[in-house]
N, C-alpha and C. Protein backbone atom coordinates (compact mmCIF):
# COMPACT_ATOMS: atom_id res chain seq x y z
N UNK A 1 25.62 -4.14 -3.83
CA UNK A 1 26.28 -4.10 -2.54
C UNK A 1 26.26 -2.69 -1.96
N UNK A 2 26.17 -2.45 -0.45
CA UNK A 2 25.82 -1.38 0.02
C UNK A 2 27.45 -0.72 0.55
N UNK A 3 27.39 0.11 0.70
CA UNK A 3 29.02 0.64 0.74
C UNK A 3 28.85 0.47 2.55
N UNK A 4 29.35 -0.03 2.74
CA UNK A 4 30.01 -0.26 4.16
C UNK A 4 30.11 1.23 5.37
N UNK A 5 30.69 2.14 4.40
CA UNK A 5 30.76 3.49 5.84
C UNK A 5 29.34 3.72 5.91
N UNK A 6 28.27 3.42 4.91
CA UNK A 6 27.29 3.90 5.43
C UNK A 6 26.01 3.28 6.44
N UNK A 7 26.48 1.88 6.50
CA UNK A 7 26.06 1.38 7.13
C UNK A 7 25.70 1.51 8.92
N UNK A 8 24.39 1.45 9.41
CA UNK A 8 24.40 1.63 10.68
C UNK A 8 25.39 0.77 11.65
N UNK A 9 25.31 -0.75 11.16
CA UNK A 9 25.71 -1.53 12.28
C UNK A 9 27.10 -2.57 10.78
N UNK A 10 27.53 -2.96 11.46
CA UNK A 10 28.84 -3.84 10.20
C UNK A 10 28.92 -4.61 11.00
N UNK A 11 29.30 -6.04 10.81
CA UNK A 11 29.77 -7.29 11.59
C UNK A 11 30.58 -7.31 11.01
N UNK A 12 31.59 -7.50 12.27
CA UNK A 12 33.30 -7.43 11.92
C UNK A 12 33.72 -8.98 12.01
N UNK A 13 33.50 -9.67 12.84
CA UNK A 13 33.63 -11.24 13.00
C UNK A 13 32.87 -11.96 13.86
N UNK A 14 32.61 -13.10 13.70
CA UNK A 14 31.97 -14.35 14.60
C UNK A 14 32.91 -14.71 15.88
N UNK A 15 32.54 -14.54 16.76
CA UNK A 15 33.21 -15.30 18.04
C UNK A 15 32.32 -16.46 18.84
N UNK A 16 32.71 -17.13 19.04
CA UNK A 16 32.52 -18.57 19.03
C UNK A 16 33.21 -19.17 20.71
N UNK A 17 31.96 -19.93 21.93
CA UNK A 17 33.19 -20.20 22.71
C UNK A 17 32.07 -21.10 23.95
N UNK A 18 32.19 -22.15 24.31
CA UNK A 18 31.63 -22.63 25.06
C UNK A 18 29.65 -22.62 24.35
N UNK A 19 29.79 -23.19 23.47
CA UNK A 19 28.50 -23.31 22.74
C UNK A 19 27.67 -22.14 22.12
N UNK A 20 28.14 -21.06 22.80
CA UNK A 20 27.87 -19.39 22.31
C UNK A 20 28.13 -19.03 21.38
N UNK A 21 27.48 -18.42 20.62
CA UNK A 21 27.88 -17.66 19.45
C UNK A 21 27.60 -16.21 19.58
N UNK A 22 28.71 -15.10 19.69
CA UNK A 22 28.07 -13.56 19.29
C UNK A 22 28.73 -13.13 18.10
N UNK A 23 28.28 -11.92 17.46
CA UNK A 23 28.73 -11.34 16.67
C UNK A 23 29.49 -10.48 17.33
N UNK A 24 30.76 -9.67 16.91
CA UNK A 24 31.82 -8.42 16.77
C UNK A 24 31.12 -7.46 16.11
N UNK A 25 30.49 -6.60 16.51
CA UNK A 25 29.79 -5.53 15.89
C UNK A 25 30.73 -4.25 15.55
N UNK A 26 30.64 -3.30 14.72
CA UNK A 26 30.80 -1.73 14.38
C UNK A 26 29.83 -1.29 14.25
N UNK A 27 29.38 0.04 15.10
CA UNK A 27 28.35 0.56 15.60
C UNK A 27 28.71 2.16 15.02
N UNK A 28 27.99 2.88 13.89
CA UNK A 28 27.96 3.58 14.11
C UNK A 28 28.08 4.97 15.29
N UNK A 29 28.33 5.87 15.32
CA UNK A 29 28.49 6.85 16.42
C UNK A 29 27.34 7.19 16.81
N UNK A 30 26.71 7.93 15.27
CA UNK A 30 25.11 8.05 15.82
C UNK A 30 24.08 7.56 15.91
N UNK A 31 24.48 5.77 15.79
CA UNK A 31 23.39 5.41 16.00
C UNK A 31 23.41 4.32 17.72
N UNK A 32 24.57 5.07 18.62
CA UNK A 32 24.41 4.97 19.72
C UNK A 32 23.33 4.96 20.63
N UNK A 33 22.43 6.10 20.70
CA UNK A 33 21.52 6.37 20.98
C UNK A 33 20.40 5.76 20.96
N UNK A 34 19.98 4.99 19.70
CA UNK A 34 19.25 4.29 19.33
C UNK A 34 19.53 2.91 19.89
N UNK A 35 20.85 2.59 19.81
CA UNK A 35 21.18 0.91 20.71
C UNK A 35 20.58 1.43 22.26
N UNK A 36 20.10 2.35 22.78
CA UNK A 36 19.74 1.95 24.27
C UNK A 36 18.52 1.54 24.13
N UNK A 37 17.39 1.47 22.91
CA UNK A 37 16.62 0.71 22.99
C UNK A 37 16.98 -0.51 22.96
N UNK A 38 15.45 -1.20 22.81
CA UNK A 38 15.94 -3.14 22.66
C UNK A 38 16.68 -3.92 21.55
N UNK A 39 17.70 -4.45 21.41
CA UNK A 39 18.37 -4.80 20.25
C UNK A 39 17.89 -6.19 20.23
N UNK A 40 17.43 -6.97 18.93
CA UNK A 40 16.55 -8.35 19.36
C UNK A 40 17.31 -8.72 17.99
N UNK A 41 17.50 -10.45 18.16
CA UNK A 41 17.71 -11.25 17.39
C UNK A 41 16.69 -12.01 17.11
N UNK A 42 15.38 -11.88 15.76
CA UNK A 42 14.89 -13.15 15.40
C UNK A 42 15.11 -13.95 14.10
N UNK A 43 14.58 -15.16 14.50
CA UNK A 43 14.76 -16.04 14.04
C UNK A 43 14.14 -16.15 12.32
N UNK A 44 14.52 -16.58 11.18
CA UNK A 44 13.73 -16.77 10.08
C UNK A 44 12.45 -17.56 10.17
N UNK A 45 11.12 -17.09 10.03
CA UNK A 45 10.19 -17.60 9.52
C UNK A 45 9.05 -16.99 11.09
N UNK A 46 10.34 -16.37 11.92
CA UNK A 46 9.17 -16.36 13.19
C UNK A 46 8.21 -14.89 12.49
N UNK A 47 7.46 -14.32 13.55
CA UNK A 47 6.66 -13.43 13.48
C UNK A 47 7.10 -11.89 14.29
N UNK A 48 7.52 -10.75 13.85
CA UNK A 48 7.61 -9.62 14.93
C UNK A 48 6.60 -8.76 15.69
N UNK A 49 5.41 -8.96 14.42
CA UNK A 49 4.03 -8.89 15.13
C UNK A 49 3.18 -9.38 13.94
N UNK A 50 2.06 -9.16 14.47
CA UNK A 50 0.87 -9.94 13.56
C UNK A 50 0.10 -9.01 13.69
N UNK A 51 -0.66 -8.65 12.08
CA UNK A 51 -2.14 -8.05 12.33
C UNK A 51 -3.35 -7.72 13.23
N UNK A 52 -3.68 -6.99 13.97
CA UNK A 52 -4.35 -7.02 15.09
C UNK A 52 -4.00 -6.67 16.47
N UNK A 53 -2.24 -6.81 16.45
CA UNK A 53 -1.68 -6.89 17.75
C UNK A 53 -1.56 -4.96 18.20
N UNK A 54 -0.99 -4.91 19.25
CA UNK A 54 -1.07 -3.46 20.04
C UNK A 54 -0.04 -3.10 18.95
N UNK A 55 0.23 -1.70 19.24
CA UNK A 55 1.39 -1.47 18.28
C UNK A 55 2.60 -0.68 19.28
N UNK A 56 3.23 -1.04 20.12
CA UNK A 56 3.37 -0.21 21.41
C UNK A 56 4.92 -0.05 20.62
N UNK A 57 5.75 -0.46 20.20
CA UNK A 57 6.56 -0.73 19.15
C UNK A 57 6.90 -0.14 17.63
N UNK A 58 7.87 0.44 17.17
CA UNK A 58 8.18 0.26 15.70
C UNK A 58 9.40 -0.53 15.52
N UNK A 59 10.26 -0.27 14.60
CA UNK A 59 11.41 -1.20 14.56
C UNK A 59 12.32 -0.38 13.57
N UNK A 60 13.47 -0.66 13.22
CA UNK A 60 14.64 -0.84 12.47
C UNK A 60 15.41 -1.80 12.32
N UNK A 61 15.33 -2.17 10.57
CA UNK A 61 15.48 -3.24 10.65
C UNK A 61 17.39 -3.71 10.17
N UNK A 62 18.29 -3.86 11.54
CA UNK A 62 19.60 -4.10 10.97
C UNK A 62 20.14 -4.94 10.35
N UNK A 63 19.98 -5.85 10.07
CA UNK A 63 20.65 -7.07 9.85
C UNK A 63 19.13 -7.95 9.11
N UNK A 64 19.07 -8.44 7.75
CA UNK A 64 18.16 -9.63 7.65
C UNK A 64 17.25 -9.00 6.50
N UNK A 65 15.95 -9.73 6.29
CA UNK A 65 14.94 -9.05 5.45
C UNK A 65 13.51 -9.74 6.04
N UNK A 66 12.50 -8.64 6.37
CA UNK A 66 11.17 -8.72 6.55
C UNK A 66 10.71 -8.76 5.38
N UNK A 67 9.21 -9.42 5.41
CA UNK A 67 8.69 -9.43 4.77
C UNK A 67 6.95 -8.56 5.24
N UNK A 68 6.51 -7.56 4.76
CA UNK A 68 5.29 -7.15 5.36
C UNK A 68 4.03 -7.90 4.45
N UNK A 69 3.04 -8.64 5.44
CA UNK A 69 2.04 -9.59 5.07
C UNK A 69 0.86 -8.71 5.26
N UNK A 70 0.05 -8.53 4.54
CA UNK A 70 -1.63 -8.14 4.83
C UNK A 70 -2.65 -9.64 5.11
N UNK A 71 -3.63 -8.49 5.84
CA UNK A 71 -4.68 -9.93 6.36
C UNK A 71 -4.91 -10.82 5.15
N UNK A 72 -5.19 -10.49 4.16
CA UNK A 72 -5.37 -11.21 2.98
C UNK A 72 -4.44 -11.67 2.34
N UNK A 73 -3.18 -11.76 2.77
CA UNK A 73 -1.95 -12.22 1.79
C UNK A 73 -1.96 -14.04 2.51
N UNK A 74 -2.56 -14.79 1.65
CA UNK A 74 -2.13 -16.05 2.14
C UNK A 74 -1.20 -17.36 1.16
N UNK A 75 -0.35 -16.22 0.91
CA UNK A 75 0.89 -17.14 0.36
C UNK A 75 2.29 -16.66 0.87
N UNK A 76 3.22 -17.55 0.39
CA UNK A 76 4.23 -17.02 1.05
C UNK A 76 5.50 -15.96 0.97
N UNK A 77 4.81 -15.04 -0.23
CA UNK A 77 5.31 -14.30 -0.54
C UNK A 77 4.91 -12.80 0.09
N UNK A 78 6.08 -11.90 0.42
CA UNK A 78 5.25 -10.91 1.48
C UNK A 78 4.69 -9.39 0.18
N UNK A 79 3.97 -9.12 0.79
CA UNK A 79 3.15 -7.85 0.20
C UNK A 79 4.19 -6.64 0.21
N UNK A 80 4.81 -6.56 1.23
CA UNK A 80 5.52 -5.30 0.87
C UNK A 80 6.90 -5.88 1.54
N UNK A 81 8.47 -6.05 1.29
CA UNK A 81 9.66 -5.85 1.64
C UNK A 81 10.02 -4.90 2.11
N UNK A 82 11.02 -5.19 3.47
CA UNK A 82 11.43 -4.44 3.63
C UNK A 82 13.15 -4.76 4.32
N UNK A 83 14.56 -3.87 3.69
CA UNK A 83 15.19 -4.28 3.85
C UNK A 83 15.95 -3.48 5.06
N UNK A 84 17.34 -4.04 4.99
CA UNK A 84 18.43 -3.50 5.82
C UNK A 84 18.56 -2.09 6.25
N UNK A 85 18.21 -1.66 7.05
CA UNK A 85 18.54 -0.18 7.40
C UNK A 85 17.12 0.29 7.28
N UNK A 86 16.21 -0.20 7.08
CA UNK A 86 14.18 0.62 6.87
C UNK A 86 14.15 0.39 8.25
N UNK A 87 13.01 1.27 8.40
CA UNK A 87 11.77 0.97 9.11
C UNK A 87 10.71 0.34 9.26
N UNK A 88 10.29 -0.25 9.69
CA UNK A 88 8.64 -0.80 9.61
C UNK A 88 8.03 -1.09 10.76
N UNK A 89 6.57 -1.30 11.19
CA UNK A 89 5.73 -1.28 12.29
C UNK A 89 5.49 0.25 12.58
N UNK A 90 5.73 1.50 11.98
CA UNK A 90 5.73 2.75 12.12
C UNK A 90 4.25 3.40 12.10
N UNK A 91 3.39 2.89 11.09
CA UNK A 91 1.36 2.66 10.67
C UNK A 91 1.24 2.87 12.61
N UNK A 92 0.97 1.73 13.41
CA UNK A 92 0.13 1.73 14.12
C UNK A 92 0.18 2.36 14.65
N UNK A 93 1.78 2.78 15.39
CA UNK A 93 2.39 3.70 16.38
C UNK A 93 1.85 5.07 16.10
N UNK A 94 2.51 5.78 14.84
CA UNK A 94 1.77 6.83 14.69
C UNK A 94 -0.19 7.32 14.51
N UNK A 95 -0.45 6.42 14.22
CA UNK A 95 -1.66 6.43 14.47
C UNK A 95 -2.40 5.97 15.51
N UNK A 96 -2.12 5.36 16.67
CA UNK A 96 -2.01 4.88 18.08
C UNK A 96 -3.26 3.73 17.40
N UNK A 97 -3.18 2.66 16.52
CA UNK A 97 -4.06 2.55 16.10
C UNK A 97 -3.54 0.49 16.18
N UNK A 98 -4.31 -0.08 15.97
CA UNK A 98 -3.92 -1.94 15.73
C UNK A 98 -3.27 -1.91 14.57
N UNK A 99 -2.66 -3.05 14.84
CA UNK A 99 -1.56 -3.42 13.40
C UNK A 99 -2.72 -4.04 12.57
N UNK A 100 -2.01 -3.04 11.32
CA UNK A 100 -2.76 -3.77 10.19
C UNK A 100 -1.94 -4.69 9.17
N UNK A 101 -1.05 -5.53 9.25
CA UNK A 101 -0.46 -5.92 8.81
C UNK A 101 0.72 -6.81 9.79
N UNK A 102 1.37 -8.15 9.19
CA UNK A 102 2.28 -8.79 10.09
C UNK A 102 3.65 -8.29 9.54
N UNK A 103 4.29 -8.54 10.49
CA UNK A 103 6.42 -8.58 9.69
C UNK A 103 6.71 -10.07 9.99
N UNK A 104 6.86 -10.31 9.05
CA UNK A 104 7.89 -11.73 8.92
C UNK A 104 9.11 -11.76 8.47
N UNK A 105 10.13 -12.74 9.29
CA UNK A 105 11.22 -12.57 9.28
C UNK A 105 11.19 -13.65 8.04
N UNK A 106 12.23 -13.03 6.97
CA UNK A 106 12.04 -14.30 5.82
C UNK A 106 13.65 -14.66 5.74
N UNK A 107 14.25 -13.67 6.62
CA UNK A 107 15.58 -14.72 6.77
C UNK A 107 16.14 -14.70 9.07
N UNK A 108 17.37 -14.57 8.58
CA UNK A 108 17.46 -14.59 10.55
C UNK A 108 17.87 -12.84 10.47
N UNK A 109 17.20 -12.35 11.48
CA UNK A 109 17.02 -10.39 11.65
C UNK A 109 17.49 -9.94 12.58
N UNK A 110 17.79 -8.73 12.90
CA UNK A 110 18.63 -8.32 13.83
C UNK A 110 17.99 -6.41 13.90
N UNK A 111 17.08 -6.84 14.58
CA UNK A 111 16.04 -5.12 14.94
C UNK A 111 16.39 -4.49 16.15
N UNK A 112 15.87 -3.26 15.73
CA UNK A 112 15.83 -2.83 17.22
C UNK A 112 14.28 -1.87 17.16
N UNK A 113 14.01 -2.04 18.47
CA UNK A 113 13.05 -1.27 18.92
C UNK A 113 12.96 -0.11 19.11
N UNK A 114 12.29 0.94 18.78
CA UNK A 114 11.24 2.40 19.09
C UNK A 114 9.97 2.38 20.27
N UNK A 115 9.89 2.13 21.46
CA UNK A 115 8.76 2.26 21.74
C UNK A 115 8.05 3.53 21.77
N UNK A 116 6.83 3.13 21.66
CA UNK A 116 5.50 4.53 21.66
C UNK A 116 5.67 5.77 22.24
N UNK A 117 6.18 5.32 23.32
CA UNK A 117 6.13 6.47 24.75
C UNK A 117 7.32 7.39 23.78
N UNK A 118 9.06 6.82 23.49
CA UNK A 118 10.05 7.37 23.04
C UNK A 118 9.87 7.95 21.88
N UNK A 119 8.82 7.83 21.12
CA UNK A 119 8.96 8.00 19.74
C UNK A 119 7.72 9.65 19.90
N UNK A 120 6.91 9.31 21.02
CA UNK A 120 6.20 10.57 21.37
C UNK A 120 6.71 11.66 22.20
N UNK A 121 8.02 11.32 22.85
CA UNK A 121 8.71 11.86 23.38
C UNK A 121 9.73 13.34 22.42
N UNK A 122 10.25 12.52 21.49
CA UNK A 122 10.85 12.63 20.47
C UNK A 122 9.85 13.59 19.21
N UNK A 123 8.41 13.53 19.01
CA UNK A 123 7.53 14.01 18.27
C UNK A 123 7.69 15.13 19.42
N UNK A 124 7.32 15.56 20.56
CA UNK A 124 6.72 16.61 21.29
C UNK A 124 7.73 17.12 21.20
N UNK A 125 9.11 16.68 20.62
CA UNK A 125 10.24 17.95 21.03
C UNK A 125 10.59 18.58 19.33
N UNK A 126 9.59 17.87 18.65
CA UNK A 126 9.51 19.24 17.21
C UNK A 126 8.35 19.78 16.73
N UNK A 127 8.15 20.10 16.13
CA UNK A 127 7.33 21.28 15.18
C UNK A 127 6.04 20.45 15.23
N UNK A 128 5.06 20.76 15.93
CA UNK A 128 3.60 20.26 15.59
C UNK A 128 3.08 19.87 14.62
N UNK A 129 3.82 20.62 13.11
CA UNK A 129 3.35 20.88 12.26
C UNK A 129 3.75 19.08 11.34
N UNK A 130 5.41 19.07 12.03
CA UNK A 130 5.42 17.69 11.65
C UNK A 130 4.50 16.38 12.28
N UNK A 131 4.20 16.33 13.22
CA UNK A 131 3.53 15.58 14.13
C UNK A 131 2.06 15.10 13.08
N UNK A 132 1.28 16.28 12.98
CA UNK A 132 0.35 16.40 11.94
C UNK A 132 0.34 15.50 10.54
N UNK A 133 1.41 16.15 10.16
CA UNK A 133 1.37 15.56 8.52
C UNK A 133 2.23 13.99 8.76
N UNK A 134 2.87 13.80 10.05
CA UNK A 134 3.45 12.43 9.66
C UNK A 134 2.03 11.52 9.91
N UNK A 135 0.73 11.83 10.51
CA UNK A 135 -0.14 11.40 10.34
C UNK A 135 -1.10 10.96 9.73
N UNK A 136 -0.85 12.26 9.16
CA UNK A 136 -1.67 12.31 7.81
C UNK A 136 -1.79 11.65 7.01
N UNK A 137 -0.17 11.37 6.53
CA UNK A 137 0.11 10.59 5.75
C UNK A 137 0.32 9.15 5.82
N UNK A 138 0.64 8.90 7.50
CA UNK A 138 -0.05 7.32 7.79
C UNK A 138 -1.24 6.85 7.42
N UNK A 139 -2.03 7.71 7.92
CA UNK A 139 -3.63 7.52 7.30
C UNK A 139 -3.78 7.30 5.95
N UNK A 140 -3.93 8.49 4.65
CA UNK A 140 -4.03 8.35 3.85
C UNK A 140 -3.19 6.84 3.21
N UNK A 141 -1.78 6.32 4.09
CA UNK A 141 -1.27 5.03 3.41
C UNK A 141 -2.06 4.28 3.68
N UNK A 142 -2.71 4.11 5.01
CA UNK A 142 -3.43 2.89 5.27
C UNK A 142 -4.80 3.00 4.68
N UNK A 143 -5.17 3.99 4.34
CA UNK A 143 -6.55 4.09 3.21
C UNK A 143 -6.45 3.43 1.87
N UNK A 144 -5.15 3.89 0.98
CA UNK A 144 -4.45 3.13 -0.02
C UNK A 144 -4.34 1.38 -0.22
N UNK A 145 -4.20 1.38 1.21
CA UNK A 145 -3.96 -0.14 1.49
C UNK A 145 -5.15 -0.88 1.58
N UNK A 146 -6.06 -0.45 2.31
CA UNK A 146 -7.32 -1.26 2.96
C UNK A 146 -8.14 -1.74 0.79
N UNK A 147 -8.75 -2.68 0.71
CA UNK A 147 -8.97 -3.46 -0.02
C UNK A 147 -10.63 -2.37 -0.77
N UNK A 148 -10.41 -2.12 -1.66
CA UNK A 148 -11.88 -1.35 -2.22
C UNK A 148 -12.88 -2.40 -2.12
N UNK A 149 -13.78 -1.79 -1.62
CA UNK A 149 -15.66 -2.38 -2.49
C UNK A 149 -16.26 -2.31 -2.99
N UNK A 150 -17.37 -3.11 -3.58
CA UNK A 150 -17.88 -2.38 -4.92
C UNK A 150 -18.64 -1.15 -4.35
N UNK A 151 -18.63 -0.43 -5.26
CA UNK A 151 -19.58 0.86 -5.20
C UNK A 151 -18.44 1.92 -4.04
N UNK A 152 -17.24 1.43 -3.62
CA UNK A 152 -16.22 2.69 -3.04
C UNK A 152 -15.55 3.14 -4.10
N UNK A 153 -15.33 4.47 -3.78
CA UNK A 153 -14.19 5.29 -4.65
C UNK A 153 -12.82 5.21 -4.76
């Protein structure tokens, strides 16, 4: 169990009323800022993106559990997890590059959005030096990832 103060977002109670359902949220202070992006509710089993798609997007994931699928994963178990409070969809963005990989919602999720433009906004206002190596090291992951052939190193 995760200790509660540290949590970004806490659901305090269900309210219920004319066929509606919302949640009673506790919202961190600092993660105010971040709610003026898009706050999205999906559904278990839908898709947040799929392999191939633009990557104009990253995410945080509040509430739920993804599952990250590669083109080759065709069962229903996901390749890489990812839980409450991560990141993921972060690969394409920083590398302005196609998704290589889907997120599946493997229960009901509660994300919010990073778009491209904000997240480059946000890079240009530090150290170049980070800009660089958070690249770098996207790359080199998605090198890790991509599937060897015979006769590659």
């Amino acid at each position: 169990p995760q200790d509660k103060s540290r949590r970004s977002l806490t659901i305090l109670r269900k309210v219920t009323a004319n066929n509606f359902s919302w949640d009673i949220i506790f919202i961190r202070p600092s993660w105010l800022a971040i709610m003026a992006n898009l706050l999205a509710a999906v559904s278990k089993g839908k898709f947040v993106f799929l392999a191939g798609d633009v990557a104009w997007y990253f995410f945080l994931l509040i509430k739920g559990e993804i599952g990250i699928f590669l083109p080759t994963n065709e069962t229903k178990e996901p390749n890489f997890p990812v839980g409450e409070n991560e990141i993921f969809g972060e690969m394409g963005v920083i590398e302005d590059s196609l998704r290589s990989a889907g997120a599946r919602c493997m229960t009901d999720c509660t994300v919010i959005s990073l778009s491209k433009k904000e997240y480059e906004k946000k890079l240009n206002e530090s150290d170049p030096f980070i800009k660089g190596l958070l690249r770098l090291l996207s790359i080199r992951l998605r090198e890790m990832l991509k599937p060897k052939t015979l006769g590659s190193k």
